[in-house]
Amino acid sequence: PVGRERESAVADMLDASKALAEASAFLADAADKCGDAAFVDATKTEFERLYMVPGKAYVYPWESPYAGQITTIFKESTLDVRRRYEEYGFSAEEKGHFPEDNIAMMCGFMAHLSRGAYESFADGDDANVHTILESQASFADAHLGEWVSQFAEKTRKNDRTGLYAHLASALETFLK
């Protein structure tokens, strides 16, 4: 059984490496097109179609619609996210414009915690590094691991440009 578990773990890592390499190659190609106004307009339009304007292709960019049976935003999970942000002094630029369980804000919070862990490490405060990394893992498990796969799948299904599908897949793979 141990050998099979190891083989499975290696296969998972290879799949993850492949997914991240595909996303990286796609994004490198997209970066070469940043001077193309038509490409930039198409990606902006696609972002709005996917994440801003409710319709057939709309993908909720918040955790709360994926939590439970009723598709609404701003649930108990949103309040827990808000509490965790406050605990670490995190305030997103978008605060007040979107519920706190927005995917972009959550990723910003994870980056905020990473910076805090790095700074504590640089200061030699190993206990605080441990505390921050535990909080980060707890947040990821409680608030990102539960719904990002659904978010990524809906994005892959509805994205006409491929850009957001690759970004969502990379995020999903990174979190796993």
mmCIF file of N, CA, C and O in Angstrom, residues 26 33 39 41-51 56-57 59 154-166:
data_model
loop_
_atom_site.group_PDB
_atom_site.id
_atom_site.type_symbol
_atom_site.label_atom_id
_atom_site.label_comp_id
_atom_site.label_asym_id
_atom_site.label_seq_id
_atom_site.Cartn_x
_atom_site.Cartn_y
_atom_site.Cartn_z
ATOM 1 N N PHE A 26 0.831 29.232 -21.742
ATOM 2 C CA PHE A 26 -0.273 30.042 -22.261
ATOM 3 C C PHE A 26 -0.096 31.498 -21.847
ATOM 4 O O PHE A 26 -0.274 32.411 -22.649
ATOM 5 N N LYS A 33 1.131 39.292 -26.322
ATOM 6 C CA LYS A 33 0.029 39.955 -27.013
ATOM 7 C C LYS A 33 -0.477 41.202 -26.276
ATOM 8 O O LYS A 33 -1.460 41.805 -26.691
ATOM 9 N N PHE A 39 -6.632 42.115 -28.494
ATOM 10 C CA PHE A 39 -6.464 41.058 -27.487
ATOM 11 C C PHE A 39 -6.818 41.586 -26.101
ATOM 12 O O PHE A 39 -7.543 40.935 -25.346
ATOM 13 N N ASP A 41 -8.746 44.114 -25.331
ATOM 14 C CA ASP A 41 -10.196 44.337 -25.274
ATOM 15 C C ASP A 41 -10.953 43.020 -25.105
ATOM 16 O O ASP A 41 -11.920 42.952 -24.344
ATOM 17 N N ALA A 42 -10.513 42.001 -25.825
ATOM 18 C CA ALA A 42 -11.186 40.697 -25.736
ATOM 19 C C ALA A 42 -11.063 40.106 -24.335
ATOM 20 O O ALA A 42 -12.035 39.560 -23.800
ATOM 21 N N THR A 43 -9.897 40.239 -23.712
ATOM 22 C CA THR A 43 -9.731 39.683 -22.360
ATOM 23 C C THR A 43 -10.530 40.489 -21.339
ATOM 24 O O THR A 43 -11.078 39.915 -20.394
ATOM 25 N N LYS A 44 -10.612 41.802 -21.540
ATOM 26 C CA LYS A 44 -11.424 42.630 -20.640
ATOM 27 C C LYS A 44 -12.900 42.271 -20.776
ATOM 28 O O LYS A 44 -13.603 42.096 -19.770
ATOM 29 N N THR A 45 -13.361 42.148 -22.001
ATOM 30 C CA THR A 45 -14.754 41.777 -22.248
ATOM 31 C C THR A 45 -15.061 40.407 -21.649
ATOM 32 O O THR A 45 -16.118 40.205 -21.041
ATOM 33 N N GLU A 46 -14.131 39.490 -21.795
ATOM 34 C CA GLU A 46 -14.346 38.141 -21.272
ATOM 35 C C GLU A 46 -14.381 38.146 -19.749
ATOM 36 O O GLU A 46 -15.199 37.447 -19.133
ATOM 37 N N PHE A 47 -13.534 38.941 -19.102
ATOM 38 C CA PHE A 47 -13.564 39.058 -17.647
ATOM 39 C C PHE A 47 -14.929 39.538 -17.188
ATOM 40 O O PHE A 47 -15.529 38.976 -16.268
ATOM 41 N N GLU A 48 -15.416 40.579 -17.836
ATOM 42 C CA GLU A 48 -16.725 41.116 -17.466
ATOM 43 C C GLU A 48 -17.831 40.090 -17.686
ATOM 44 O O GLU A 48 -18.727 39.932 -16.855
ATOM 45 N N ARG A 49 -17.769 39.370 -18.802
ATOM 46 C CA ARG A 49 -18.777 38.355 -19.123
ATOM 47 C C ARG A 49 -18.763 37.218 -18.100
ATOM 48 O O ARG A 49 -19.812 36.733 -17.689
ATOM 49 N N LEU A 50 -17.565 36.825 -17.674
ATOM 50 C CA LEU A 50 -17.447 35.709 -16.738
ATOM 51 C C LEU A 50 -17.775 36.097 -15.299
ATOM 52 O O LEU A 50 -18.459 35.351 -14.597
ATOM 53 N N TYR A 51 -17.241 37.229 -14.837
ATOM 54 C CA TYR A 51 -17.250 37.525 -13.404
ATOM 55 C C TYR A 51 -18.026 38.767 -12.976
ATOM 56 O O TYR A 51 -18.181 39.007 -11.776
ATOM 57 N N LYS A 56 -25.656 33.713 -18.779
ATOM 58 C CA LYS A 56 -25.445 32.282 -18.999
ATOM 59 C C LYS A 56 -24.015 31.824 -18.644
ATOM 60 O O LYS A 56 -23.822 30.742 -18.130
ATOM 61 N N ALA A 57 -23.026 32.659 -18.928
ATOM 62 C CA ALA A 57 -21.625 32.296 -18.697
ATOM 63 C C ALA A 57 -21.101 32.744 -17.335
ATOM 64 O O ALA A 57 -19.951 32.482 -17.007
ATOM 65 N N VAL A 59 -19.773 33.295 -13.711
ATOM 66 C CA VAL A 59 -19.122 32.457 -12.706
ATOM 67 C C VAL A 59 -19.016 33.304 -11.431
ATOM 68 O O VAL A 59 -18.398 34.362 -11.437
ATOM 69 N N LYS A 154 -16.177 25.879 -13.677
ATOM 70 C CA LYS A 154 -17.118 26.773 -14.360
ATOM 71 C C LYS A 154 -16.381 27.773 -15.246
ATOM 72 O O LYS A 154 -16.842 28.118 -16.335
ATOM 73 N N THR A 155 -15.234 28.237 -14.779
ATOM 74 C CA THR A 155 -14.439 29.162 -15.585
ATOM 75 C C THR A 155 -13.935 28.455 -16.842
ATOM 76 O O THR A 155 -14.039 29.003 -17.952
ATOM 77 N N ARG A 156 -13.403 27.245 -16.695
ATOM 78 C CA ARG A 156 -12.922 26.495 -17.864
ATOM 79 C C ARG A 156 -14.051 26.263 -18.869
ATOM 80 O O ARG A 156 -13.853 26.374 -20.080
ATOM 81 N N LYS A 157 -15.218 25.961 -18.368
ATOM 82 C CA LYS A 157 -16.365 25.673 -19.228
ATOM 83 C C LYS A 157 -16.820 26.909 -20.011
ATOM 84 O O LYS A 157 -17.234 26.793 -21.164
ATOM 85 N N ASN A 158 -16.738 28.090 -19.409
ATOM 86 C CA ASN A 158 -17.327 29.288 -19.998
ATOM 87 C C ASN A 158 -16.355 30.272 -20.639
ATOM 88 O O ASN A 158 -16.786 31.186 -21.338
ATOM 89 N N ASP A 159 -15.062 30.117 -20.400
ATOM 90 C CA ASP A 159 -14.078 31.079 -20.913
ATOM 91 C C ASP A 159 -13.818 30.847 -22.398
ATOM 92 O O ASP A 159 -13.370 29.782 -22.802
ATOM 93 N N ARG A 160 -14.064 31.867 -23.188
ATOM 94 C CA ARG A 160 -13.841 31.774 -24.637
ATOM 95 C C ARG A 160 -12.408 32.118 -25.029
ATOM 96 O O ARG A 160 -11.980 31.796 -26.134
ATOM 97 N N THR A 161 -11.647 32.782 -24.156
ATOM 98 C CA THR A 161 -10.282 33.194 -24.488
ATOM 99 C C THR A 161 -9.231 32.195 -24.038
ATOM 100 O O THR A 161 -8.139 32.170 -24.576
ATOM 101 N N GLY A 162 -9.540 31.423 -23.021
ATOM 102 C CA GLY A 162 -8.566 30.492 -22.452
ATOM 103 C C GLY A 162 -7.739 31.104 -21.337
ATOM 104 O O GLY A 162 -7.192 30.399 -20.500
ATOM 105 N N LEU A 163 -7.646 32.420 -21.315
ATOM 106 C CA LEU A 163 -6.825 33.098 -20.312
ATOM 107 C C LEU A 163 -7.308 32.801 -18.895
ATOM 108 O O LEU A 163 -6.533 32.356 -18.041
ATOM 109 N N TYR A 164 -8.569 33.030 -18.639
ATOM 110 C CA TYR A 164 -9.097 32.854 -17.288
ATOM 111 C C TYR A 164 -9.192 31.376 -16.921
ATOM 112 O O TYR A 164 -9.018 31.016 -15.753
ATOM 113 N N ALA A 165 -9.420 30.532 -17.911
ATOM 114 C CA ALA A 165 -9.432 29.087 -17.664
ATOM 115 C C ALA A 165 -8.060 28.624 -17.177
ATOM 116 O O ALA A 165 -7.959 27.861 -16.217
ATOM 117 N N HIS A 166 -7.000 29.118 -17.819
ATOM 118 C CA HIS A 166 -5.647 28.743 -17.393
ATOM 119 C C HIS A 166 -5.307 29.320 -16.019
ATOM 120 O O HIS A 166 -4.691 28.643 -15.188
#
